[in-house]
Amino acid sequence: MTQNWIDVTARETVAEDDVVGIDVNGKDLALYSVSGEVFATDNICTHGHARLSDGFLDGCEIECPLHQGKFDIRNGKALCEPVNEDIRSYPVKIQDGRVFVDLGSFPTS
Ligand code: FES
């Protein structure tokens, strides 16, 4: 797949053990920081229209605020009912204090 690294925000925007929602050219992403590492997934739950950035982060699991479905933020795996569809996750790299997310073939302009 084509790489498409996008500079999405400053590293300090994502506090440790926290999740933030960020708009990247119309795409709603959730960024997480756990153990000093940053992870990125789509922000809209695969079960309904809820933003995971409004949910509860517990280690590497994000709990959806609407029906408490959970995903593994490292790979997007759906972990429990009612979610049964994985959420898309994206490669992340940190460079010069900035967070870059590889959105692959997602059109960003
Ligand atoms: S909308 Fe996320 S679990 Fe239902």
Tab-separated table of C-alpha atoms and ligand atoms in Angstrom:
chain	number	residue	atom	x	y	z
A	1	MET	CA	0.000	0.000	0.000
A	2	THR	CA	1.163	3.527	-0.730
A	3	GLN	CA	2.564	5.387	2.254
A	4	ASN	CA	1.040	8.724	3.019
A	5	TRP	CA	2.683	10.185	6.133
A	6	ILE	CA	0.758	13.187	7.398
A	7	ASP	CA	1.995	15.575	10.096
A	8	VAL	CA	-1.074	15.631	12.342
A	9	THR	CA	-0.041	17.442	15.519
A	10	ALA	CA	2.682	18.175	18.061
A	11	ARG	CA	3.723	15.180	20.197
A	12	GLU	CA	2.848	17.108	23.371
A	13	THR	CA	-0.806	17.339	22.248
A	14	VAL	CA	-1.235	13.695	23.230
A	15	ALA	CA	-0.854	13.382	26.996
A	16	GLU	CA	0.311	10.116	28.540
A	17	ASP	CA	-2.551	7.643	29.203
A	18	ASP	CA	-4.958	9.859	27.329
A	19	VAL	CA	-6.804	10.008	24.019
A	20	VAL	CA	-7.494	13.022	21.816
A	21	GLY	CA	-9.658	13.414	18.753
A	22	ILE	CA	-8.096	15.237	15.852
A	23	ASP	CA	-9.396	16.272	12.464
A	24	VAL	CA	-7.007	15.558	9.610
A	25	ASN	CA	-8.369	17.126	6.445
A	26	GLY	CA	-11.887	15.947	7.264
A	27	LYS	CA	-10.857	12.582	8.672
A	28	ASP	CA	-11.637	12.047	12.360
A	29	LEU	CA	-8.705	10.303	14.065
A	30	ALA	CA	-8.120	9.247	17.648
A	31	LEU	CA	-4.567	9.519	18.973
A	32	TYR	CA	-3.520	7.700	22.131
A	33	SER	CA	-0.381	7.773	24.245
A	34	VAL	CA	0.482	4.675	26.294
A	35	SER	CA	3.888	3.955	27.847
A	36	GLY	CA	5.406	6.772	25.828
A	37	GLU	CA	4.176	5.357	22.524
A	38	VAL	CA	1.565	6.992	20.295
A	39	PHE	CA	-1.149	5.004	18.503
A	40	ALA	CA	-3.777	6.098	15.984
A	41	THR	CA	-7.159	4.708	14.983
A	42	ASP	CA	-10.288	5.985	13.341
A	43	ASN	CA	-12.242	7.962	15.916
A	44	ILE	CA	-15.778	6.873	15.029
A	45	CYS	CA	-16.822	3.561	16.572
A	46	THR	CA	-17.638	0.748	14.134
A	47	HIS	CA	-20.886	0.066	16.013
A	48	GLY	CA	-22.530	3.487	16.035
A	49	HIS	CA	-21.795	7.158	15.724
A	50	ALA	CA	-19.734	7.721	18.851
A	51	ARG	CA	-16.276	9.248	19.135
A	52	LEU	CA	-13.762	7.012	20.855
A	53	SER	CA	-11.895	10.126	22.011
A	54	ASP	CA	-14.875	10.707	24.346
A	55	GLY	CA	-14.414	7.212	25.760
A	56	PHE	CA	-12.315	5.707	28.516
A	57	LEU	CA	-8.729	4.583	27.892
A	58	ASP	CA	-7.515	1.716	30.066
A	59	GLY	CA	-4.011	0.617	29.128
A	60	CYS	CA	-4.191	-0.321	25.447
A	61	GLU	CA	-7.990	-0.633	25.444
A	62	ILE	CA	-10.376	2.142	24.499
A	63	GLU	CA	-13.957	1.846	25.699
A	64	CYS	CA	-16.628	3.441	23.537
A	65	PRO	CA	-18.691	6.000	25.479
A	66	LEU	CA	-22.000	4.893	23.958
A	67	HIS	CA	-22.350	1.125	24.560
A	68	GLN	CA	-19.004	0.303	26.172
A	69	GLY	CA	-17.622	-1.758	23.309
A	70	LYS	CA	-13.826	-2.004	23.440
A	71	PHE	CA	-10.983	-1.956	20.922
A	72	ASP	CA	-7.275	-2.672	21.202
A	73	ILE	CA	-5.667	0.633	20.171
A	74	ARG	CA	-2.511	-1.136	18.920
A	75	ASN	CA	-4.227	-2.998	16.099
A	76	GLY	CA	-7.883	-1.913	16.138
A	77	LYS	CA	-9.180	-5.348	17.191
A	78	ALA	CA	-12.745	-5.385	18.465
A	79	LEU	CA	-12.555	-6.913	21.940
A	80	CYS	CA	-16.099	-7.334	23.226
A	81	GLU	CA	-19.783	-7.001	22.415
A	82	PRO	CA	-21.480	-5.061	21.027
A	83	VAL	CA	-18.587	-4.239	18.697
A	84	ASN	CA	-17.744	-7.053	16.322
A	85	GLU	CA	-16.050	-5.094	13.561
A	86	ASP	CA	-12.432	-4.016	14.060
A	87	ILE	CA	-11.600	-0.343	13.827
A	88	ARG	CA	-8.951	0.817	11.391
A	89	SER	CA	-5.582	1.545	12.963
A	90	TYR	CA	-2.691	3.441	11.384
A	91	PRO	CA	1.111	3.393	11.639
A	92	VAL	CA	2.547	6.291	13.660
A	93	LYS	CA	6.009	7.808	13.775
A	94	ILE	CA	7.398	10.633	15.864
A	95	GLN	CA	9.809	13.011	14.213
A	96	ASP	CA	11.154	16.341	15.496
A	97	GLY	CA	8.460	16.519	18.176
A	98	ARG	CA	5.656	15.962	15.671
A	99	VAL	CA	3.248	13.052	15.255
A	100	PHE	CA	3.042	11.592	11.746
A	101	VAL	CA	0.293	9.135	10.792
A	102	ASP	CA	0.439	6.970	7.684
A	103	LEU	CA	-3.042	7.279	6.228
A	104	GLY	CA	-2.150	4.985	3.349
A	105	SER	CA	-4.436	5.492	0.385
A	106	PHE	CA	-6.910	7.719	2.235
A	107	PRO	CA	-7.324	10.887	0.137
A	108	THR	CA	-6.357	13.904	2.216
A	109	SER	CA	-6.764	16.728	-0.184
B	1	FES	S1	-21.407	3.076	19.343
B	1	FES	FE1	-19.575	2.238	20.139
B	1	FES	S2	-20.226	0.439	21.168
B	1	FES	FE2	-22.051	1.244	20.293
